[in-house]
mmCIF file of C-alpha atoms in Angstrom:
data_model
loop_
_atom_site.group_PDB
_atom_site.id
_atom_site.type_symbol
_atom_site.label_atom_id
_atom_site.label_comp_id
_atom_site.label_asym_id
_atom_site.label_seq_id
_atom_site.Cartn_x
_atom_site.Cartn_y
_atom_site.Cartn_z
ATOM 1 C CA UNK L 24 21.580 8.151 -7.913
ATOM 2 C CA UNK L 25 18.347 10.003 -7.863
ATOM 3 C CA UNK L 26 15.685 8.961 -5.106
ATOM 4 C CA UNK L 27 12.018 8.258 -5.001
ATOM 5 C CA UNK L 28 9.347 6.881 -2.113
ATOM 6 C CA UNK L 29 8.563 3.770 -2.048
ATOM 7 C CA UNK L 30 6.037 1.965 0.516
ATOM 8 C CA UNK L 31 6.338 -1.484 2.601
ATOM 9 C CA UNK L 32 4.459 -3.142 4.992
ATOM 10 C CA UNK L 33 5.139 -2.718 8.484
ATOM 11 C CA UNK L 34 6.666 -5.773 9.849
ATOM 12 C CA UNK L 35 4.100 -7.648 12.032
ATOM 13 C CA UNK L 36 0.960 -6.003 10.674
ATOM 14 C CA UNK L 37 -1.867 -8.537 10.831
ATOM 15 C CA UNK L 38 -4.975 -8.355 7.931
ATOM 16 C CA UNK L 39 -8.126 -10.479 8.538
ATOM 17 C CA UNK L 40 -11.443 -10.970 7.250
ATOM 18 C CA UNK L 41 -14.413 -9.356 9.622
ATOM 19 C CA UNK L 42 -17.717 -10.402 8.227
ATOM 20 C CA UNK L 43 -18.161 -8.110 4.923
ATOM 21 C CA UNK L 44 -14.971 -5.712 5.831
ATOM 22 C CA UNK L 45 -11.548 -6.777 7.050
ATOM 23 C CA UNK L 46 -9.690 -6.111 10.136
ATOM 24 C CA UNK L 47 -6.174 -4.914 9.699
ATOM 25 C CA UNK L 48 -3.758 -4.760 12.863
ATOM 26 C CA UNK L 49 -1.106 -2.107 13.182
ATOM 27 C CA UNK L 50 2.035 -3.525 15.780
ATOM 28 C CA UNK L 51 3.402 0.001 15.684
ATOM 29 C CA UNK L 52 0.774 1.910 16.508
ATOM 30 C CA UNK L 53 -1.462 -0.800 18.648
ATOM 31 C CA UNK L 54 -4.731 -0.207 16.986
ATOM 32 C CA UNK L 55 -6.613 -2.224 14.554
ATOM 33 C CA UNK L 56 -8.678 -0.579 11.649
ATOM 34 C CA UNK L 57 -12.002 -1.844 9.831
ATOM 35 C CA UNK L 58 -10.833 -1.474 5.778
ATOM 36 C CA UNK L 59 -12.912 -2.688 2.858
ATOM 37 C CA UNK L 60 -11.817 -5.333 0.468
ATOM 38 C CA UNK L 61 -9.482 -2.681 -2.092
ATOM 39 C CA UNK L 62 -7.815 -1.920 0.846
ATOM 40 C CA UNK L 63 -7.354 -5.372 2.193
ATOM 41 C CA UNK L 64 -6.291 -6.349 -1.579
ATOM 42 C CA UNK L 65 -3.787 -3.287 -1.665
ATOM 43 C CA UNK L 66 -2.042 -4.614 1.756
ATOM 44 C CA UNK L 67 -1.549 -8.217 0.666
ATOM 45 C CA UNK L 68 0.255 -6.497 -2.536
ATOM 46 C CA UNK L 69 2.486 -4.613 -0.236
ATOM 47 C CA UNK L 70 2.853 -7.886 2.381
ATOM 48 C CA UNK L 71 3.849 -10.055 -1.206
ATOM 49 C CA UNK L 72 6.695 -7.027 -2.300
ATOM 50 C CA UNK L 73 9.495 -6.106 -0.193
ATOM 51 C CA UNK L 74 9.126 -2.246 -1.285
ATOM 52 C CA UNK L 75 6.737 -0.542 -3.863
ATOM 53 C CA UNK L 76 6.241 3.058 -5.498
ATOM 54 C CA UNK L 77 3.048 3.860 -5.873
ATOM 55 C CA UNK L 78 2.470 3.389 -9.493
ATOM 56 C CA UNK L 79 3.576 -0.466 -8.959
ATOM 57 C CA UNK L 80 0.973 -0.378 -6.271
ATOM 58 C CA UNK L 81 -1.648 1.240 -8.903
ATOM 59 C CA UNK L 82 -0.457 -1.356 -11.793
ATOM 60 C CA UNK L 83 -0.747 -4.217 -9.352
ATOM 61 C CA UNK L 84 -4.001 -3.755 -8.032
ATOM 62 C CA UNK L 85 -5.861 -2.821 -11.220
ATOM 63 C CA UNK L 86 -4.816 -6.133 -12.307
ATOM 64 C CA UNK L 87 -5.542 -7.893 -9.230
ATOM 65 C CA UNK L 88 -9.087 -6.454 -9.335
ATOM 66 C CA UNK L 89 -9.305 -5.915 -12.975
ATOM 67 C CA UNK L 90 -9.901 -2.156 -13.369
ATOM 68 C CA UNK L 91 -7.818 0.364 -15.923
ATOM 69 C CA UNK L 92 -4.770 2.224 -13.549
ATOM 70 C CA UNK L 93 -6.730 5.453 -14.141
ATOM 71 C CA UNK L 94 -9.417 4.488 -11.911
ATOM 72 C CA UNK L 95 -7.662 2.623 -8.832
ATOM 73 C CA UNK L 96 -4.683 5.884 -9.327
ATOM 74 C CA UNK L 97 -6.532 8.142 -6.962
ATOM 75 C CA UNK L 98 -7.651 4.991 -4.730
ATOM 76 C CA UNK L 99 -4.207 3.821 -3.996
ATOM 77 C CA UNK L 100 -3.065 7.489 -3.120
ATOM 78 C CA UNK L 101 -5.188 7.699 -0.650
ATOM 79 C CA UNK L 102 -5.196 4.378 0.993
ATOM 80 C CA UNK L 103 -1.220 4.825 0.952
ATOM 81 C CA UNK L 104 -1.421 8.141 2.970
ATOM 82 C CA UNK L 105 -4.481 6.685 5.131
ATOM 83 C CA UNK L 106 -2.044 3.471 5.647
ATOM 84 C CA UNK L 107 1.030 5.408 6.342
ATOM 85 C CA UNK L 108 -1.332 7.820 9.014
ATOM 86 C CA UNK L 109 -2.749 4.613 10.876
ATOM 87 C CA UNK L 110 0.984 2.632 11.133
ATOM 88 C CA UNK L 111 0.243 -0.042 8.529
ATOM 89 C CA UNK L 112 2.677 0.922 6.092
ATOM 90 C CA UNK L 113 5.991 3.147 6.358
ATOM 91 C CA UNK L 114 7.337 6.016 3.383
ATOM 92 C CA UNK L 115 10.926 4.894 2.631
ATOM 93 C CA UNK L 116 13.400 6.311 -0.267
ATOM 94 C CA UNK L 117 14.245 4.003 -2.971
ATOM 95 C CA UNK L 118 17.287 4.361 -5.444
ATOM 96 C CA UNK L 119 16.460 4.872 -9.109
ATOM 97 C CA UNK L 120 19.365 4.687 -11.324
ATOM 98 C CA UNK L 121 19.839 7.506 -12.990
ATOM 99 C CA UNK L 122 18.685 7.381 -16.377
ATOM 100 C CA UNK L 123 15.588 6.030 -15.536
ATOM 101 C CA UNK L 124 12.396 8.096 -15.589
ATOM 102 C CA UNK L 125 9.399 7.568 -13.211
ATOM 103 C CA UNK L 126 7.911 6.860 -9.619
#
């Protein structure tokens, strides 16, 4: 069985709107963070999926905001690291049965 990273939601995180930005709260880490509405979008994707690999996350917010995968690709890369950085979101290893190819 051949392993690849995957991404969830800390349990307990809390995401709310703040005038034109949007508050998200980390439990792990104690602090909240001011993110912008991609961001915001990208968490409720991750809240709404038990685990994701990043390229799910890229395929499921360019349809959520309606942009090609090309363009949200490097957005979601670094909102994932950012996320994982500020306690929002954790790095865990998901099995990929062999045969399969990709993230």
């Amino acid at each position: 069985m051949i392993h690849s990273t995957g991404y969830v939601l800390v349990p307990g995180v809390v995401v709310e709107p703040l005038g034109d930005h949007w508050a998200a709260f980390s439990p792990s880490s104690g602090e909240s963070h001011l993110i912008n509405d991609t961001s915001a979008a990208l968490l409720e994707i991750l809240k709404s999926n038990p685990v994701m690999r990043a390229a799910q996350a890229c395929a499921a917010l360019a349809a959520d905001v309606g942009l090609p995968v090309a363009y949200v690709e490097p957005l979601v890369t670094e909102a994932l690291r950012t996320f994982v950085t500020a306690g929002l979101v954790r790095v865990v290893r998901v099995a990929q049965p062999q045969g399969t190819i990709g993230p």
